[in-house]
mmCIF file of C-alpha atoms in Angstrom:
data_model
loop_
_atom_site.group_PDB
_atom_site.id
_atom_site.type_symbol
_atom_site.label_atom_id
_atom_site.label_comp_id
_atom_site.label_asym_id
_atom_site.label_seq_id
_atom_site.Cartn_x
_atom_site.Cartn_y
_atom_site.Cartn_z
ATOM 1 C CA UNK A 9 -11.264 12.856 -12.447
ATOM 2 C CA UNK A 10 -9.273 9.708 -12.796
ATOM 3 C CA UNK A 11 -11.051 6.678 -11.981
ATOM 4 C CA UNK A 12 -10.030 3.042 -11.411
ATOM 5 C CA UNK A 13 -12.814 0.270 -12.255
ATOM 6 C CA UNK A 14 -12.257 -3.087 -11.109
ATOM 7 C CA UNK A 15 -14.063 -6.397 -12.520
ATOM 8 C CA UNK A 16 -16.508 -8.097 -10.252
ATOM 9 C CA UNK A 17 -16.043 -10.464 -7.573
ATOM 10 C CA UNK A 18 -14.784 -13.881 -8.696
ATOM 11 C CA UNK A 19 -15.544 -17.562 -7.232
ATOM 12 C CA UNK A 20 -12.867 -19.883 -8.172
ATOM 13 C CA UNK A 21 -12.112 -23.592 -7.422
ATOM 14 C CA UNK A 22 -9.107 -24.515 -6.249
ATOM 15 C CA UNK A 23 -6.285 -25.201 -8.507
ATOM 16 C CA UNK A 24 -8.208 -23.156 -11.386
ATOM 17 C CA UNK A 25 -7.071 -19.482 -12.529
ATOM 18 C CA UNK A 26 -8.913 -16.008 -12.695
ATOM 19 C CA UNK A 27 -7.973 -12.715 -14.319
ATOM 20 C CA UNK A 28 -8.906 -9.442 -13.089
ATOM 21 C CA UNK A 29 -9.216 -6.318 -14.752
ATOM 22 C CA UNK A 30 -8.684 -2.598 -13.695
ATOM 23 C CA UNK A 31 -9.845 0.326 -16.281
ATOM 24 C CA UNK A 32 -8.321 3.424 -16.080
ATOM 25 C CA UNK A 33 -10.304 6.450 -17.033
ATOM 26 C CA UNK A 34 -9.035 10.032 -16.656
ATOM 27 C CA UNK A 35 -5.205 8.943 -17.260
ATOM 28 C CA UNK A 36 -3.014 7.731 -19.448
ATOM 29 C CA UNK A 37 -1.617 4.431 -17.870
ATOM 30 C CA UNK A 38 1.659 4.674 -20.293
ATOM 31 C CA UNK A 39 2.828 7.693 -17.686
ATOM 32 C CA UNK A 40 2.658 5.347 -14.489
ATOM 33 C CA UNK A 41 2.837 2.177 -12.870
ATOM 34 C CA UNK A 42 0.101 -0.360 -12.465
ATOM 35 C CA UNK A 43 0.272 -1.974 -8.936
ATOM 36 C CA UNK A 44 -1.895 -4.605 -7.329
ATOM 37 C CA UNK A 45 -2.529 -5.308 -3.393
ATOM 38 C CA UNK A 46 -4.256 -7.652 -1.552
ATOM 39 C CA UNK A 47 -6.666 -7.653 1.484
ATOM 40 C CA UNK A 48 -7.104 -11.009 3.125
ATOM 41 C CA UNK A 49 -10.103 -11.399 5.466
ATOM 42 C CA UNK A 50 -9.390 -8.887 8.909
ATOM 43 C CA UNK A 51 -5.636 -8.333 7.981
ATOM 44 C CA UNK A 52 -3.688 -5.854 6.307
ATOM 45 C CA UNK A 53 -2.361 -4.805 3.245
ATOM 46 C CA UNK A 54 -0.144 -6.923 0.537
ATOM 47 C CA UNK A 55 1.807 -5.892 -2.238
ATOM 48 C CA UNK A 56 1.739 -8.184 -4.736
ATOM 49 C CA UNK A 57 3.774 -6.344 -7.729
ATOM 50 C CA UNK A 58 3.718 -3.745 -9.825
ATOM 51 C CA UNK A 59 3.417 -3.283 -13.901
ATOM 52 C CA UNK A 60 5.052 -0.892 -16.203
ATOM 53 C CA UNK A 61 2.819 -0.480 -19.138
ATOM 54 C CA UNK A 62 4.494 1.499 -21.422
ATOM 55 C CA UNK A 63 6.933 -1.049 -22.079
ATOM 56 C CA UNK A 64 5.384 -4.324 -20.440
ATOM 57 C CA UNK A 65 8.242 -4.442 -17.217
ATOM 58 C CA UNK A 66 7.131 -6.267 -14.493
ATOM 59 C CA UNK A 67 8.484 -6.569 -10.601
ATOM 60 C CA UNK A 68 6.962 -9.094 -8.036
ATOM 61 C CA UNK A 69 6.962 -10.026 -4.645
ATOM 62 C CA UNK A 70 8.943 -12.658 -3.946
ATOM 63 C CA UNK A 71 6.261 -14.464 -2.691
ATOM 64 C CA UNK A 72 3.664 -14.161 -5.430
ATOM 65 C CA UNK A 73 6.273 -14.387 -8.537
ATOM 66 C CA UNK A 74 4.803 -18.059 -9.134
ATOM 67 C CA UNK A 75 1.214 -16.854 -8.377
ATOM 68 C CA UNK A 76 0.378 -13.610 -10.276
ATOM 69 C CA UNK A 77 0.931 -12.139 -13.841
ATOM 70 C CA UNK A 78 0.382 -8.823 -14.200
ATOM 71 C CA UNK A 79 -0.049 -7.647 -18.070
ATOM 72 C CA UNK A 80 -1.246 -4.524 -19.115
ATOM 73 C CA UNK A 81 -3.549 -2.808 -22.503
ATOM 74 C CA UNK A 82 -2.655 0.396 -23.365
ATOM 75 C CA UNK A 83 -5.208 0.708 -26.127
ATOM 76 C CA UNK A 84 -7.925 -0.065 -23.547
ATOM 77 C CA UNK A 85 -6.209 1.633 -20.552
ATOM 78 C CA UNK A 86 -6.417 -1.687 -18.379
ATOM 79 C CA UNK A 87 -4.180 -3.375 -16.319
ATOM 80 C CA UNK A 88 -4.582 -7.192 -15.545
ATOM 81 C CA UNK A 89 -3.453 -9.487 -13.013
ATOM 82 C CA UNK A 90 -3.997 -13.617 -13.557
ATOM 83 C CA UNK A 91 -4.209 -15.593 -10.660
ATOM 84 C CA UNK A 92 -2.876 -19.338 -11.408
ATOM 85 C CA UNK A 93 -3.083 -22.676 -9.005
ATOM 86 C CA UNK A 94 -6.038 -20.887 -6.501
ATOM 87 C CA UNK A 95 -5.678 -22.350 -2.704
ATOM 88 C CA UNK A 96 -7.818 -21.007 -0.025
ATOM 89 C CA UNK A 97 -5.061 -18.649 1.500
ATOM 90 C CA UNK A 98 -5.702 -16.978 -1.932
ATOM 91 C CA UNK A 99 -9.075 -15.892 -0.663
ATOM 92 C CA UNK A 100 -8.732 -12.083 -0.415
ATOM 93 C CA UNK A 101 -10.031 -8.754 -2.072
ATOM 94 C CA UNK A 102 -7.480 -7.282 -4.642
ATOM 95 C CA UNK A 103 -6.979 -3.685 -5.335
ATOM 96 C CA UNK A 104 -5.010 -2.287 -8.165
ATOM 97 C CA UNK A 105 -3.703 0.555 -7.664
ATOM 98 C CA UNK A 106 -1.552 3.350 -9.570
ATOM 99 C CA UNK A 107 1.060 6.017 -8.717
ATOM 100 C CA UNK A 108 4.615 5.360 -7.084
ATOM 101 C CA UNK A 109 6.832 8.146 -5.856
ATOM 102 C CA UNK A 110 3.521 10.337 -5.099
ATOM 103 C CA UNK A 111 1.824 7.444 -3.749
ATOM 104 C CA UNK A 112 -1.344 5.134 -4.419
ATOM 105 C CA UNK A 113 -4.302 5.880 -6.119
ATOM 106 C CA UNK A 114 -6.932 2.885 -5.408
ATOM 107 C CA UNK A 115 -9.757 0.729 -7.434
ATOM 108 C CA UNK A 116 -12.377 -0.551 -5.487
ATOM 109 C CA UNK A 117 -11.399 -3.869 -5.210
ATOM 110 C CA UNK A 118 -12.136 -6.870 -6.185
ATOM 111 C CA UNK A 119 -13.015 -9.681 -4.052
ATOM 112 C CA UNK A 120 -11.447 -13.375 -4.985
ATOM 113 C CA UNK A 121 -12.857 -16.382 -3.428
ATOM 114 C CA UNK A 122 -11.230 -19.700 -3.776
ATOM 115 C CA UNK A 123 -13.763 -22.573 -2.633
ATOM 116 C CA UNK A 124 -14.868 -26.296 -4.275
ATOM 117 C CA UNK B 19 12.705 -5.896 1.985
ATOM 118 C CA UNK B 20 11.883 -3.004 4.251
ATOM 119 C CA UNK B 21 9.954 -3.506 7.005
ATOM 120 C CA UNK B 22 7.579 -0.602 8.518
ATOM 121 C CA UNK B 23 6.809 -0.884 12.083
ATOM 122 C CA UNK B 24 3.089 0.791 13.223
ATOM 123 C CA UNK B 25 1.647 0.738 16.883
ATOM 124 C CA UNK B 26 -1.647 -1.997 16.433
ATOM 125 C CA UNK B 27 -3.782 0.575 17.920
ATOM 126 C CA UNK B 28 -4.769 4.181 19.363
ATOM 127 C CA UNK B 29 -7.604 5.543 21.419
ATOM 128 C CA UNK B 30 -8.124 9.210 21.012
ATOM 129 C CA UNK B 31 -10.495 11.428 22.145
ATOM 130 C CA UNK B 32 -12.965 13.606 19.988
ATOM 131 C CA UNK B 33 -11.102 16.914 19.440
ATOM 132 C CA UNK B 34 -7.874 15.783 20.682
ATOM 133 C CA UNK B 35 -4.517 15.211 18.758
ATOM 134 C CA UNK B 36 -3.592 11.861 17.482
ATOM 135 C CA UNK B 37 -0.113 10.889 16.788
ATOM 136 C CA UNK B 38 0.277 7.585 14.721
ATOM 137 C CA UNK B 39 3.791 6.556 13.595
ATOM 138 C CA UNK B 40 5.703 4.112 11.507
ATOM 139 C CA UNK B 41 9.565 3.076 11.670
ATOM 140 C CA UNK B 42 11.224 1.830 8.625
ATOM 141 C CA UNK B 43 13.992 -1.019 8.978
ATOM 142 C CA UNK B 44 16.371 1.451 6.615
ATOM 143 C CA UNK B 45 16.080 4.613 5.014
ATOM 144 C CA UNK B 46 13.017 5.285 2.645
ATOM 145 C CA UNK B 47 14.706 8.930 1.302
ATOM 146 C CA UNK B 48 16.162 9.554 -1.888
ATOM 147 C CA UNK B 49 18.603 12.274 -2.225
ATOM 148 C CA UNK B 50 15.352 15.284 -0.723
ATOM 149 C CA UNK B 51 12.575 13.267 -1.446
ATOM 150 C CA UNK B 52 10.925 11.057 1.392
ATOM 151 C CA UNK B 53 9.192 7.982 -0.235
ATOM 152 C CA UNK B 54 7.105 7.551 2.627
ATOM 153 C CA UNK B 55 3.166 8.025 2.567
ATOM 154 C CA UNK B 56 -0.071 7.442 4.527
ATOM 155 C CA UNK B 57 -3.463 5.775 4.051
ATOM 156 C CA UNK B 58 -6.559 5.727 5.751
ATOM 157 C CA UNK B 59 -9.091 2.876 5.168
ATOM 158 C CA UNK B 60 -12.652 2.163 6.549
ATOM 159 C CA UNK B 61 -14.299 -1.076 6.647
ATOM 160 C CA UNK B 62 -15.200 -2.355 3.298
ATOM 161 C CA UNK B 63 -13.219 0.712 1.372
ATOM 162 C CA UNK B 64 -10.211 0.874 -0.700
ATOM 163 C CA UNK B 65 -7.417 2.449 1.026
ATOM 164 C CA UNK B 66 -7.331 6.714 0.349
ATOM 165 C CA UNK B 67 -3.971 8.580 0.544
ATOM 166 C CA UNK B 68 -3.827 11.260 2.954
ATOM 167 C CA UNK B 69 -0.254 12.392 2.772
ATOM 168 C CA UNK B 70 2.405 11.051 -0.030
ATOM 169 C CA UNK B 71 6.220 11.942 0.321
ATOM 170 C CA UNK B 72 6.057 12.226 4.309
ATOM 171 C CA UNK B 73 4.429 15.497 4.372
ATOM 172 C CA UNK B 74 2.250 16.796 1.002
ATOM 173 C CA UNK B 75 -1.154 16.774 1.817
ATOM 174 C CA UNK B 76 -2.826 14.410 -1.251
ATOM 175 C CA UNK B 77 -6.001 16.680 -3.273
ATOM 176 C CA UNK B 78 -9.521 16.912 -1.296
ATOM 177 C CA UNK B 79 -7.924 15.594 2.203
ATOM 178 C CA UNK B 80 -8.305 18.231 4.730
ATOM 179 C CA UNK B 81 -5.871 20.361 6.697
ATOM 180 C CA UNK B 82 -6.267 18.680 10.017
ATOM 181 C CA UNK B 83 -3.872 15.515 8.574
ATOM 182 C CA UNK B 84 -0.643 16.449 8.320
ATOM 183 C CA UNK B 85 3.046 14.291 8.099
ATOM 184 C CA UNK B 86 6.705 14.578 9.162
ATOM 185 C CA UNK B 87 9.354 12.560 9.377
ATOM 186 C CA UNK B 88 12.705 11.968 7.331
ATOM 187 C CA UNK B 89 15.011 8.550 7.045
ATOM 188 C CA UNK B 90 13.462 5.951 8.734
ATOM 189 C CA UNK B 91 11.250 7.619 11.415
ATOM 190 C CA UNK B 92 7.633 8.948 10.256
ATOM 191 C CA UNK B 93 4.344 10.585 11.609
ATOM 192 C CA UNK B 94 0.735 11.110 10.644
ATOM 193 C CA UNK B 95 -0.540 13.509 12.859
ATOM 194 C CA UNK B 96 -4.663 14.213 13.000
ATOM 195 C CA UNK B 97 -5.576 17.460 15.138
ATOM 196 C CA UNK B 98 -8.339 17.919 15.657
ATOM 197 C CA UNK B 99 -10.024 14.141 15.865
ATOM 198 C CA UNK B 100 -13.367 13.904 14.393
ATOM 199 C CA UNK B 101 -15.944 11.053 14.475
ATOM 200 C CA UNK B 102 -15.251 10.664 10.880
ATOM 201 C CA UNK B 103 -11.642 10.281 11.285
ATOM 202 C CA UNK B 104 -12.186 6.358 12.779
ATOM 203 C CA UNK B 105 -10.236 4.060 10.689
ATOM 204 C CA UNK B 106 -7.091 2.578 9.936
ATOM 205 C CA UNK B 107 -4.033 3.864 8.591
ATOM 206 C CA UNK B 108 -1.422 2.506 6.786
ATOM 207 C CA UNK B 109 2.102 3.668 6.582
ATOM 208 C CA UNK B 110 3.904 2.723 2.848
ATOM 209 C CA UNK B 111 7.176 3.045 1.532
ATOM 210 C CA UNK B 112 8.104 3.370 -2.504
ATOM 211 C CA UNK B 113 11.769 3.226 -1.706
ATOM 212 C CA UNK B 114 12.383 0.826 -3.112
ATOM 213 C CA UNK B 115 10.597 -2.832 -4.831
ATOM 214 C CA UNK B 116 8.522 -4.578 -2.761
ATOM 215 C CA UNK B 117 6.550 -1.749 -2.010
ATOM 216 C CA UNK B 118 5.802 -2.632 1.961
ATOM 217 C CA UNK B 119 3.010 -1.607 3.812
ATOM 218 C CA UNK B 120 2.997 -1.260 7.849
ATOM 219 C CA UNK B 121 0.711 -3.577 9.603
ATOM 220 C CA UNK B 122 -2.110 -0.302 10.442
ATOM 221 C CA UNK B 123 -2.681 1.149 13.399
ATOM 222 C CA UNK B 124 -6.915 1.265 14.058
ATOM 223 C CA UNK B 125 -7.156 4.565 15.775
ATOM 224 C CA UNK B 126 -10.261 4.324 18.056
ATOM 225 C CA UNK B 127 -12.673 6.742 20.590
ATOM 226 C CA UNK B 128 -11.594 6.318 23.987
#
C-alpha cells in the first residue's frame, strides 16, 4: 500500500523559514512527480508546484516561485518543500501529493502557522 | 493558466442522483486521454481521488461515482446519494503546469 507521511505541524514567526517533509513508502518516488498543495483556512485548494525527483526538475506557480523550494531524496524516498519569508497569508495546511496524468495521491497534511 | 469553473454548492436528496460539474477555460485532452479528475474531501481530510482521466474509477472508490466529459466540459455524477457521500469535490486538470484546481462544489442534504 503506498503511503505518504507528512512532518508535523509547524509554528513559524514571520519572516523565518520551515521545511516540510513527505515520506513515501510503498513507491519508488524516481517513477513520479512530487507535488505540493495548499489549504488555507475555509478555502480551497492551491497548487503550489511540482518536483521531478529522478532528476531534481522543478515547475512552480507563478505565484509561489519566490516562496517555495521543493527538493527531493531519493535514497530516503522524501520529498521537501522550504517555505522562506513566512507572512500570515502563509498560514495554511500543506499536502504533498504524488501522481500526474492518473491523478493525486494525498499525505495528510501538514498544518503551517505563521504567528509572532 | 486554466481555469476550472464548479457550481459553489448542491443540495441532494438521500438516494437521489447528484450531478456536479466543472468547465475548463480550454481543452484539458491530449490526443485520447482526458487529463481531467475528481476529488472528494471531508472536513479535516486530505483530498481522495474518485475518478482520474474523466471517467476511470480510482482503486477502493465505489461504483455509484462515476465521470464523463471530454475537452473542456466535465461531470462527476453520484447515484445513488448516501449520507456518507457529504463533502466537497474538487475538479483538477494535469493538462498542463499549473496544475489548477476548481473552487469545490459542497454537495449538501436538502
Amino acid at each position: 500500500e503506498v503511503q505518504l507521511q507528512q512532518s508535523g505541524a509547524e509554528l513559524g514567526k514571520p519572516g523565518t523559514s520551515v521545511k516540510l517533509s513527505c515520506k513515501v513508502s510503498g513507491y519508488n518516488i524516481r517513477n513520479t512527480y512530487m507535488h505540493w498543495v495548499n489549504q488555507r483556512p475555509g478555502k480551497g485548494l492551491e497548487w503550489i508546484g511540482r518536483i521531478d525527483p529522478a532528476n531534481g526538475n522543478t515547475i512552480y506557480a507563478e505565484k509561489f516561485k519566490s516562496k517555495a523550494t521543493l527538493t527531493a531524496d531519493t535514497s530516503s524516498n522524501t520529498a521537501y518543500m522550504q517555505l522562506s519569508q513566512l507572512k500570515s497569508d502563509d498560514t495554511a495546511i500543506y499536502f504533498c501529493a504524488m501522481g500526474d496524468y492518473d491523478g493525486y495521491y494525498w499525505g495528510q497534511g501538514t498544518l503551517v502557522t505563521v504567528s509572532s | 493558466d486554466i481555469v476550472l469553473t464548479q457550481s459553489p454548492a448542491l443540495a441532494v436528496s438521500l438516494g437521489q442522483r447528484a450531478t456536479i460539474s466543472c468547465r475548463a477555460s480550454q481543452s484539458v485532452s491530449i490526443s485520447r486521454y482526458n487529463l481531467m479528475h475528481w476529488y472528494q474531501q471531508k472536513p479535516g481530510q486530505q483530498p481522495k481521488l474518485l475518478i482520474y482521466r474523466a471517467s476511470n474509477l480510482a482503486s477502493g472508490i465505489p461504483a455509484r461515482f462515476s465521470g464523463s466529459g471530454s475537452g473542456t466540459d466535465f461531470t462527476l455524477t453520484i447515484n445513488p446519494v448516501q449520507a456518507d457521500d457529504i463533502a466537497t469535490y474538487y475538479c483538477q486538470q494535469s493538462r498542463e503546469s499549473p496544475n489548477t484546481f476548481g473552487a469545490g462544489t459542497k454537495l449538501e442534504l436538502k
